JSON list of C-alpha atoms in Angstrom, two decimals:
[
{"chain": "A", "resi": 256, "resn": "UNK", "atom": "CA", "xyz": [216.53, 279.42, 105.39]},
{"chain": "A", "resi": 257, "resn": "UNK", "atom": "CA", "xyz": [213.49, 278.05, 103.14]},
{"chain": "A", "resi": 258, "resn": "UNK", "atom": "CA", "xyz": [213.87, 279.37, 99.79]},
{"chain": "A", "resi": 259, "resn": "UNK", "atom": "CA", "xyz": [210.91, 281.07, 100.19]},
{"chain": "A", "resi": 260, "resn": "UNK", "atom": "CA", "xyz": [212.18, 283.13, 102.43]},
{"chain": "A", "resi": 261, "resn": "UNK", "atom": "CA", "xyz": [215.87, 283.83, 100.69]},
{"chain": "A", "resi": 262, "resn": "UNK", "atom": "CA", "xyz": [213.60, 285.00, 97.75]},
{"chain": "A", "resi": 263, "resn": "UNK", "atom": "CA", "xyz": [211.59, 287.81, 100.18]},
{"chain": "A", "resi": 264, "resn": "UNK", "atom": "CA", "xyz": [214.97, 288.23, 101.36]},
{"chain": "A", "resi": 265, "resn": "UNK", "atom": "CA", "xyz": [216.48, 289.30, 98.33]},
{"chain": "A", "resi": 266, "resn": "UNK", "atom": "CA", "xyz": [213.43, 290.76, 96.41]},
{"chain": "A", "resi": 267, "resn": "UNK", "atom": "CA", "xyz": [213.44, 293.37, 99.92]},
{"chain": "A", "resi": 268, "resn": "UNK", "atom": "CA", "xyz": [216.71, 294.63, 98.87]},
{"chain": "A", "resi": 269, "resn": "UNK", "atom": "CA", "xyz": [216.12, 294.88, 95.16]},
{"chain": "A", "resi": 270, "resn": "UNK", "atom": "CA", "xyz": [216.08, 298.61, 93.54]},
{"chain": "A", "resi": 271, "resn": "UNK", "atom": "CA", "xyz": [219.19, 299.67, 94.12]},
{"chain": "A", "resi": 272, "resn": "UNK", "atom": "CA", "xyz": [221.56, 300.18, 90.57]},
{"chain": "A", "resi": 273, "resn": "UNK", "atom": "CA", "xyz": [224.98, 298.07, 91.31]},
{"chain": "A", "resi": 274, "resn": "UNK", "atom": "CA", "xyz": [227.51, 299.78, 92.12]},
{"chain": "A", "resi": 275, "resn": "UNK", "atom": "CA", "xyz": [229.59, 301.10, 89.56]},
{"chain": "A", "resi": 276, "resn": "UNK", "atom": "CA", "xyz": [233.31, 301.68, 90.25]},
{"chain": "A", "resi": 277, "resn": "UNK", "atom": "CA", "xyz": [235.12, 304.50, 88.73]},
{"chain": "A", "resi": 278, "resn": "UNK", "atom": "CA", "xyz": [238.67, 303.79, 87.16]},
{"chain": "A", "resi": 279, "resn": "UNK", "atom": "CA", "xyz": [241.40, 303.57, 89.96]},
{"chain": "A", "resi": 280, "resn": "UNK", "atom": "CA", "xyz": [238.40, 304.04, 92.42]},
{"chain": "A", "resi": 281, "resn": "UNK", "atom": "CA", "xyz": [240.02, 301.84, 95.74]},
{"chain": "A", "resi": 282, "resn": "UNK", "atom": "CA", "xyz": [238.16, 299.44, 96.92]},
{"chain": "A", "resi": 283, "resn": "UNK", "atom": "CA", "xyz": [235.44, 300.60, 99.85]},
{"chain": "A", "resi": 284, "resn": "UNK", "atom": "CA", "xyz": [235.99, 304.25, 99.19]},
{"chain": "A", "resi": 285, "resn": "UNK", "atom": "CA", "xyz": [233.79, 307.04, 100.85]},
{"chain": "A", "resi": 286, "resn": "UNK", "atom": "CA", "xyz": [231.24, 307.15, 97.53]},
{"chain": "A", "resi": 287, "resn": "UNK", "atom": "CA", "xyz": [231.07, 303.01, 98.02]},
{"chain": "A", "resi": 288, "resn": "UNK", "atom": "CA", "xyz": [230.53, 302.33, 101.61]},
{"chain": "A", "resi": 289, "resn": "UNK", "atom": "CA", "xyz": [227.91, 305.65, 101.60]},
{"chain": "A", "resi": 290, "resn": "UNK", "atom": "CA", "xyz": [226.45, 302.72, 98.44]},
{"chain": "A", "resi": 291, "resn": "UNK", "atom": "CA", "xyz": [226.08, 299.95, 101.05]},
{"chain": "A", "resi": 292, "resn": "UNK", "atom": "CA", "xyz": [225.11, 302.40, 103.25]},
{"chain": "A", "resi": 293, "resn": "UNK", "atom": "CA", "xyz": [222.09, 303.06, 101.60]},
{"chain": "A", "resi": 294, "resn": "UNK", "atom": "CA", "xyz": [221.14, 299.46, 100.38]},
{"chain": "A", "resi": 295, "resn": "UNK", "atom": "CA", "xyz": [221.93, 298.27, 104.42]},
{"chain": "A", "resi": 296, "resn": "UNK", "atom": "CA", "xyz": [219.49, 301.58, 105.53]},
{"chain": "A", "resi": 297, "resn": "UNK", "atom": "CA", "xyz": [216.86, 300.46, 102.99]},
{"chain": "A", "resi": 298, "resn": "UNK", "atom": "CA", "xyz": [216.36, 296.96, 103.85]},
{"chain": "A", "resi": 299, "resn": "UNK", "atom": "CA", "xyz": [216.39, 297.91, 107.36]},
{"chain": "A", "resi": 300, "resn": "UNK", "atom": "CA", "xyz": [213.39, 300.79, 106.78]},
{"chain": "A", "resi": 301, "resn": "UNK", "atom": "CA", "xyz": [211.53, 297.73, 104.96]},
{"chain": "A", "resi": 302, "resn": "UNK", "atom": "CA", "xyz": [212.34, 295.02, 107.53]},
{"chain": "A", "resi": 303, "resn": "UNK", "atom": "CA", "xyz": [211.10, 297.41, 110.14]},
{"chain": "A", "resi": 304, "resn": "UNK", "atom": "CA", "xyz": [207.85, 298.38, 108.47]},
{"chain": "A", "resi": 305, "resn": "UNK", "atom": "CA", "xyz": [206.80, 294.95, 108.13]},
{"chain": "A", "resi": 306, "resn": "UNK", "atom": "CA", "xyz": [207.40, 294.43, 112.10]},
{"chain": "A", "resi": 307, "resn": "UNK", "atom": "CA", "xyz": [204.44, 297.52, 112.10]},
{"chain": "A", "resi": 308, "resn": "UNK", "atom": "CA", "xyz": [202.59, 295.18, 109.85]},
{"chain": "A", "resi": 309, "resn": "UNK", "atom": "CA", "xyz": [202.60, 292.68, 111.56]},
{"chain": "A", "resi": 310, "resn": "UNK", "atom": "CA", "xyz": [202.03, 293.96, 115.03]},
{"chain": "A", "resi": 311, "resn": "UNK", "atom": "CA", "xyz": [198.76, 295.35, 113.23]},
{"chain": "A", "resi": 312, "resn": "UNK", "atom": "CA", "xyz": [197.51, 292.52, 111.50]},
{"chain": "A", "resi": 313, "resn": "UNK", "atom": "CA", "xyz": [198.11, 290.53, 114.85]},
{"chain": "A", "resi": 314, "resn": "UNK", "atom": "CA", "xyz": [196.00, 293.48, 116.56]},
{"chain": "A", "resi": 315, "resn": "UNK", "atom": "CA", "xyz": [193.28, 293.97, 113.77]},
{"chain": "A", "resi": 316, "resn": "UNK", "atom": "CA", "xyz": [192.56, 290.33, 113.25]},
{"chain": "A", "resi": 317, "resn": "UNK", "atom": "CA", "xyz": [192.79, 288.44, 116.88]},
{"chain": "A", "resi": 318, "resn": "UNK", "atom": "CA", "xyz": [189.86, 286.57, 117.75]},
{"chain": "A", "resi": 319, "resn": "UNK", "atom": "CA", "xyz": [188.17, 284.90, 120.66]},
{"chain": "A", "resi": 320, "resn": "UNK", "atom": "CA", "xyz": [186.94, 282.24, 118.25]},
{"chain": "A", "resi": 321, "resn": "UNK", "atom": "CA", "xyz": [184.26, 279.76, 120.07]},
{"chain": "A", "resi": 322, "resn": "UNK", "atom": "CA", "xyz": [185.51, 276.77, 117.92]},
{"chain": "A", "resi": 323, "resn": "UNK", "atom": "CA", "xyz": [188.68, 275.18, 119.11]},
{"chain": "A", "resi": 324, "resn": "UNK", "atom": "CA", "xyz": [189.66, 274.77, 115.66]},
{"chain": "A", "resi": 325, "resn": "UNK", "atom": "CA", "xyz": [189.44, 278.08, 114.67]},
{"chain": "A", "resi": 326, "resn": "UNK", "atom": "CA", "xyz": [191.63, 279.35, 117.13]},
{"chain": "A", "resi": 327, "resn": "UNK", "atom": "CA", "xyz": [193.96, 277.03, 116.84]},
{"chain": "A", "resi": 328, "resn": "UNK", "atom": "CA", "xyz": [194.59, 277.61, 113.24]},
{"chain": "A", "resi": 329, "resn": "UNK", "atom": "CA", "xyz": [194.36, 281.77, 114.30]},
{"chain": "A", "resi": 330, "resn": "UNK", "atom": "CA", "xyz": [197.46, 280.32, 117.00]},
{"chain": "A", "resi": 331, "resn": "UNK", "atom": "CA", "xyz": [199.23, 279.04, 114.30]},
{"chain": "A", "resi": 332, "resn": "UNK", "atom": "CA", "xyz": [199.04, 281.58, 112.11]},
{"chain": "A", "resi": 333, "resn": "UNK", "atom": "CA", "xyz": [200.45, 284.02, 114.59]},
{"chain": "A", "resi": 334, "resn": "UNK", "atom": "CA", "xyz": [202.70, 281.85, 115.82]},
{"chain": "A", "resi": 335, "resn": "UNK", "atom": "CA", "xyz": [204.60, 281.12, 112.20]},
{"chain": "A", "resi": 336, "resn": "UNK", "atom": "CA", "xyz": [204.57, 285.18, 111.54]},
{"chain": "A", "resi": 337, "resn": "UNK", "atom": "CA", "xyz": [206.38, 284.95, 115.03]},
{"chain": "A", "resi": 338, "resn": "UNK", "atom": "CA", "xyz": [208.83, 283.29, 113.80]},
{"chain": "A", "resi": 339, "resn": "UNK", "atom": "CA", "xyz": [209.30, 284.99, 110.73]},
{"chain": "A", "resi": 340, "resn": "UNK", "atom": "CA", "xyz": [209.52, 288.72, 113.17]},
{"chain": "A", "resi": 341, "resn": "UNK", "atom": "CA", "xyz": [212.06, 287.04, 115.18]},
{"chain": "A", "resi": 342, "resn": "UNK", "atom": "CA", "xyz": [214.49, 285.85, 111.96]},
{"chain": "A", "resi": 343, "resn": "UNK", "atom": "CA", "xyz": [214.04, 289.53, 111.04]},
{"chain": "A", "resi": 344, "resn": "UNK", "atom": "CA", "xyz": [214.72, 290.79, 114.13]},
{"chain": "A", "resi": 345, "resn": "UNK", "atom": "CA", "xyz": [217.94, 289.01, 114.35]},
{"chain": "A", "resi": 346, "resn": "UNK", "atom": "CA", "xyz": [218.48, 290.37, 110.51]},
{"chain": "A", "resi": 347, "resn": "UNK", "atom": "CA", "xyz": [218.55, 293.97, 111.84]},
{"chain": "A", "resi": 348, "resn": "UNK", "atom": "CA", "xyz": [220.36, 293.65, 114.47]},
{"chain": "A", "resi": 349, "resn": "UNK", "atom": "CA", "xyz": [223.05, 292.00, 111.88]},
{"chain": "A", "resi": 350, "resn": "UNK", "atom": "CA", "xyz": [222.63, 295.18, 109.60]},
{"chain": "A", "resi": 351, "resn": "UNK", "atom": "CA", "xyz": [223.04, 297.47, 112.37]},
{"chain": "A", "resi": 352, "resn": "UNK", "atom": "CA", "xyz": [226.33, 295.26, 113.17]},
{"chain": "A", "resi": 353, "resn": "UNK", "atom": "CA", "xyz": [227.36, 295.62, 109.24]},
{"chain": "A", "resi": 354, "resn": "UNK", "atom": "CA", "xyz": [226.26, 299.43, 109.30]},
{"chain": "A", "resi": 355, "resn": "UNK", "atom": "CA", "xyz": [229.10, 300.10, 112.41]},
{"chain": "A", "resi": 356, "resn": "UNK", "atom": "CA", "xyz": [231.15, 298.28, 110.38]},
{"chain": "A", "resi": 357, "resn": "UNK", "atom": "CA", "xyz": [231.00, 300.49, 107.35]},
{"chain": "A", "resi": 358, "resn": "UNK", "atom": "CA", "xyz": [231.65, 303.19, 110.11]},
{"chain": "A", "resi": 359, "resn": "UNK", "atom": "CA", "xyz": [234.66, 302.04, 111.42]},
{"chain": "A", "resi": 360, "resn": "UNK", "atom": "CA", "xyz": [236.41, 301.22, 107.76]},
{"chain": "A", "resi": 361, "resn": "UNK", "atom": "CA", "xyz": [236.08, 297.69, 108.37]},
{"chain": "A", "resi": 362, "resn": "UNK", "atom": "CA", "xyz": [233.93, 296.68, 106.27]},
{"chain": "A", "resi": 363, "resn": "UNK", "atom": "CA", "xyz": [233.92, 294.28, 102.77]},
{"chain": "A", "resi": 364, "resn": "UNK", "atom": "CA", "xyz": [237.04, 292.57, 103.82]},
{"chain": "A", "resi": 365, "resn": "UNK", "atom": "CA", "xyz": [237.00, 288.89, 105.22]},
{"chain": "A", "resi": 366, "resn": "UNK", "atom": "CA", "xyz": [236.79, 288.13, 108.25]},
{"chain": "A", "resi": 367, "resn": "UNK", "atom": "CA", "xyz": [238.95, 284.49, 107.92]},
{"chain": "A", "resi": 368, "resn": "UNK", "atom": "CA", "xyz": [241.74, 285.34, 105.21]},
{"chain": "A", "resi": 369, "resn": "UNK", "atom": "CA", "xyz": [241.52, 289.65, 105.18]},
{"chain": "A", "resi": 370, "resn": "UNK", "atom": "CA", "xyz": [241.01, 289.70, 101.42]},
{"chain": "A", "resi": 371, "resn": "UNK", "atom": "CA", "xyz": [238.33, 291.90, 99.90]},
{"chain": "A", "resi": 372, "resn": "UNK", "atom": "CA", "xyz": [234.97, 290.47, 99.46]},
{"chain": "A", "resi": 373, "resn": "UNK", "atom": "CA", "xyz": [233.84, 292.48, 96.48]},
{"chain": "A", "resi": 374, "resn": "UNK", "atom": "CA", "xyz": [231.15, 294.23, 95.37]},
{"chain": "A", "resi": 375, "resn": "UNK", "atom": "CA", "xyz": [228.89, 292.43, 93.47]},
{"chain": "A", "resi": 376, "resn": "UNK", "atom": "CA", "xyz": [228.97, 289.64, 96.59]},
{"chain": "A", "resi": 377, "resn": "UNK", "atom": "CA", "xyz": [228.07, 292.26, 99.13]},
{"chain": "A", "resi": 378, "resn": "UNK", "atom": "CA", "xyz": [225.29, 293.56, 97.18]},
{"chain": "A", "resi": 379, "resn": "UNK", "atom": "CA", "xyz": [223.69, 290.13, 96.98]},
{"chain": "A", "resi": 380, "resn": "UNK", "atom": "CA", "xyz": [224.57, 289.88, 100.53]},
{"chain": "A", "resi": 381, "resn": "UNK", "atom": "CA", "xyz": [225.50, 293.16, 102.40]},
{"chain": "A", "resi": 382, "resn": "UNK", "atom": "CA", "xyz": [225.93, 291.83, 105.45]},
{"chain": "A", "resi": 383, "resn": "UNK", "atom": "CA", "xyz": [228.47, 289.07, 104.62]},
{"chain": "A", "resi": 384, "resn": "UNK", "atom": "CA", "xyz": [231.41, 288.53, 106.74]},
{"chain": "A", "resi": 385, "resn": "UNK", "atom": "CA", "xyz": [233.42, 285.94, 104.48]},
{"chain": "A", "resi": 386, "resn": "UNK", "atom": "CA", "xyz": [235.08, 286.26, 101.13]},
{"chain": "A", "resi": 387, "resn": "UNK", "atom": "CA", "xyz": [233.08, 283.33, 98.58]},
{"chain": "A", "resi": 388, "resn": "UNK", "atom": "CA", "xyz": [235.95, 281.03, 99.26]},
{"chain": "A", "resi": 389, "resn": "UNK", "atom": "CA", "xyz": [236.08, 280.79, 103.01]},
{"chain": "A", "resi": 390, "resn": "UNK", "atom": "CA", "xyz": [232.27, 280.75, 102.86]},
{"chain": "A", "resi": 391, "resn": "UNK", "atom": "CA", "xyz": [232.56, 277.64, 100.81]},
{"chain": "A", "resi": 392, "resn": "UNK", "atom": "CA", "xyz": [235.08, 276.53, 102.98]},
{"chain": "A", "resi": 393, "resn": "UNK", "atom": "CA", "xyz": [232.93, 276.62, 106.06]},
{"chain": "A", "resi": 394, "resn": "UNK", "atom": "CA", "xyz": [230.07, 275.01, 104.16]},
{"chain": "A", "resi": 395, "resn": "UNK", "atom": "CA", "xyz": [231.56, 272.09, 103.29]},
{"chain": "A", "resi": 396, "resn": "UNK", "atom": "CA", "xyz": [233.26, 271.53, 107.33]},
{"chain": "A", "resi": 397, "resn": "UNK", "atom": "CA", "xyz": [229.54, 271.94, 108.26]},
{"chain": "A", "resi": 398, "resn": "UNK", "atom": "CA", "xyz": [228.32, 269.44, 106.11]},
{"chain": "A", "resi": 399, "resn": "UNK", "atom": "CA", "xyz": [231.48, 266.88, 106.90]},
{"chain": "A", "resi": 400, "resn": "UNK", "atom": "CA", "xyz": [230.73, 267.62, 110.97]},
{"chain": "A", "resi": 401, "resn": "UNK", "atom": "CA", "xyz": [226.97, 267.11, 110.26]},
{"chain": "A", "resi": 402, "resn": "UNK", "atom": "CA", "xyz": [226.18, 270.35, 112.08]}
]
């Protein structure tokens, strides 16, 4: 993901206060996963009102444009917000995914080794899967298998 885009990313889920845990709170209690909740629901709402955005913008501004230039840049234009839609589309469905999670008291453990993930990690990244270590892990295989 362009850093660009990791930035948006993570400015869209800003304004939440981090989480903080209560002595002998256990980890992913009721008053915690209703905190991811509620950052997961957020980002969501946002995600989906700049789909509406879009879809108007696309609406508001297309144009038969006589010169072939013109509406070939209009084309490309609408073709990289596209794109963009489409990685956010894929992004809800991933917090929907996260939000059943958080449902079913599975969440904020890894997937790979079953330890927790922890807090501050899931609210840079709520919908992570993989404790910082097998995340690493799997970055560096990727890189050695060129994938």
């Amino acid at each position: 993901m362009p850093t660009n885009a990791k930035q948006q990313n993570s400015q869209l889920i800003r304004g939440f206060v981090p989480y903080q845990e209560t002595k002998g709170e256990e980890y992913m209690s009721d008053r915690m996963r209703a905190h991811f909740t509620n950052i997961l629901n957020k980002w969501k709402q946002e995600l989906m009102e700049e789909v509406d955005r879009t879809v108007h913008h696309m609406q508001d501004e297309a144009a038969n444009f006589p010169d072939p230039a013109d509406r070939a840049s209009q084309e490309e234009e609408f073709s990289l917000e596209l794109r963009a839609r489409d990685r956010e589309r894929k992004l809800i469905k991933k917090i929907d995914e996260t939000l059943q999670l958080i449902e079913d008291n599975d969440y904020g453990w890894c997937d790979s080794c079953g330890v927790e993930i922890g807090i501050r990690r899931l609210e840079a990244r709520p919908t992570a899967t993989l404790c910082i270590d097998c995340k690493t892990l799997a970055e560096i295989k990727e890189k050695q298998l060129g994938s």
